[in-house]
XYZ file of C-alpha atoms in Angstrom:
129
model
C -22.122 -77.557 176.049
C -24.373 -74.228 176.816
C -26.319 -73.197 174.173
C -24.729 -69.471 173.642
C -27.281 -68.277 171.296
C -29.611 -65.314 172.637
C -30.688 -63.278 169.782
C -34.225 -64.445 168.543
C -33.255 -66.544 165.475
C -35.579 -66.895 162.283
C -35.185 -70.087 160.541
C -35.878 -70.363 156.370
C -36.674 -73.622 157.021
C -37.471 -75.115 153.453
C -37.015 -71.864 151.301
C -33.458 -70.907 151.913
C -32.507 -67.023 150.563
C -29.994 -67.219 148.197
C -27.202 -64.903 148.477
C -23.429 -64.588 147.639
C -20.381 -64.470 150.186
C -16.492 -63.595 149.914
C -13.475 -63.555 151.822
C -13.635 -59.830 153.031
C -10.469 -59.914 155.558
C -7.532 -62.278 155.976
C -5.032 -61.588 158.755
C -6.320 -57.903 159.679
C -5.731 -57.561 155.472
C -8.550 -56.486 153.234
C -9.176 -59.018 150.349
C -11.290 -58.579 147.249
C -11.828 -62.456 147.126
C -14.530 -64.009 143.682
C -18.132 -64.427 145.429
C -19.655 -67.513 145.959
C -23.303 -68.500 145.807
C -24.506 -69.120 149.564
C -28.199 -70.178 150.722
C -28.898 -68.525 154.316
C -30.287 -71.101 156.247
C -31.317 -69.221 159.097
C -30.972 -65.298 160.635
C -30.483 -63.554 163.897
C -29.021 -60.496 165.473
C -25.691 -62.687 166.329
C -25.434 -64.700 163.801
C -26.231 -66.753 160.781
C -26.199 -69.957 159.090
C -25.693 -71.044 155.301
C -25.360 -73.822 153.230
C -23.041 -73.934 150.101
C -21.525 -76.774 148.288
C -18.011 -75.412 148.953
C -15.621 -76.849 151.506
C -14.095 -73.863 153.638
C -11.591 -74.225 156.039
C -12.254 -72.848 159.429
C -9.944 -70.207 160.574
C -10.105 -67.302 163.050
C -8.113 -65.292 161.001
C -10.862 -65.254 158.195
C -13.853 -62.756 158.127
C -16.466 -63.097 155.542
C -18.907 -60.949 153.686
C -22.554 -62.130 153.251
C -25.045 -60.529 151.019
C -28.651 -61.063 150.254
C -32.023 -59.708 150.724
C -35.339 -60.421 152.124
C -38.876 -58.537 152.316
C -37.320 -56.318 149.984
C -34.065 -55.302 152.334
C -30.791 -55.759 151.155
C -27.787 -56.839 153.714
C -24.415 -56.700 153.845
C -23.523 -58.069 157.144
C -19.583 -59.404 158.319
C -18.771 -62.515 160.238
C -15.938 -65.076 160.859
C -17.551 -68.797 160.627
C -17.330 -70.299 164.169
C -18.973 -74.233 163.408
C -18.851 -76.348 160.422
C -21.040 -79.720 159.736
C -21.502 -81.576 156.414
C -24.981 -83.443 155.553
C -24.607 -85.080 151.838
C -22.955 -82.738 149.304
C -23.837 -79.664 151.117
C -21.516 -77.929 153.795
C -23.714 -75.823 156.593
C -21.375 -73.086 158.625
C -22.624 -71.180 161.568
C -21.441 -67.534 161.910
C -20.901 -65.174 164.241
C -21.637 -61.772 163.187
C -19.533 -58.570 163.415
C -21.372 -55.495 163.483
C -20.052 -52.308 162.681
C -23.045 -50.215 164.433
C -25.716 -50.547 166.321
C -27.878 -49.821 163.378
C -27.733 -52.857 161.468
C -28.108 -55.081 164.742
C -31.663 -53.478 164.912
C -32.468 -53.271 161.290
C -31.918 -57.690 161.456
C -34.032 -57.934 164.872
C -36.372 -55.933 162.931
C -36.151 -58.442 159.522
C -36.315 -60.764 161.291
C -39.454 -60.040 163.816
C -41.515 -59.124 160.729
C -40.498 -62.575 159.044
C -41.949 -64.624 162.403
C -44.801 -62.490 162.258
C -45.656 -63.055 158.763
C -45.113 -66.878 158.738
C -47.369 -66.954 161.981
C -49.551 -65.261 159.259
C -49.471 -67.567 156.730
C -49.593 -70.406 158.797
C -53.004 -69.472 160.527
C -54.349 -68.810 157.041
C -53.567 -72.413 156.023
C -55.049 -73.094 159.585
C -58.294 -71.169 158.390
C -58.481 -69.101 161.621
């Protein structure tokens, strides 16, 4: 299996952004589904990953809303989930992102550029260099 990822991808490693997702289209029909808490596991330009205690089917047919915020920037970003894995009570999807413009592509490689370079920040403060 090739690994199809090729957006630079931050990962939240142990500090997981909560957020809150919903069904936003079944079937090519709008849906005003009840949110559901979410933690975003990791962010790129293509796609995401979350964890949530909730046991979603996978279906094509399905795309989701996500919503959350980080260094002060609020997203609303669309995606159908593509991979599915379980690790204790938690369920961890992967998805693939649907943008609408070109816009919000650049405002997440932007988010999350500015999150690397502020980790490598932090961590070379810790380093004391």
């Amino acid at each position: 299996m090739s690994n199809q990822r090729r957006d630079v991808r931050f990962n939240f490693e142990s500090h997981p952004i909560e957020g809150m997702f919903s069904i936003y289209k079944m079937h090519e029909e709008i849906i005003d589904s009840k949110p559901a808490r979410m933690y975003l596991q990791d962010l790129s330009a293509g796609g995401l990953r979350f964890s949530t205690r909730l046991d979603i089917p996978l279906s094509e047919d399905v795309m989701y809303c996500f919503t959350f915020q980080t260094l002060q920037t609020p997203f609303k970003l669309y995606g159908c989930i593509q991979r599915k894995e379980k690790e204790g009570s938690r369920y961890y999807y992967g998805v693939k992102l649907v943008h609408s413009d070109k816009q919000m592509r650049l405002k997440i490689i932007q988010i999350v550029n500015r999150l690397a370079i502020n980790r490598r920040k932090r961590e070379r403060l810790i380093k004391g260099r």
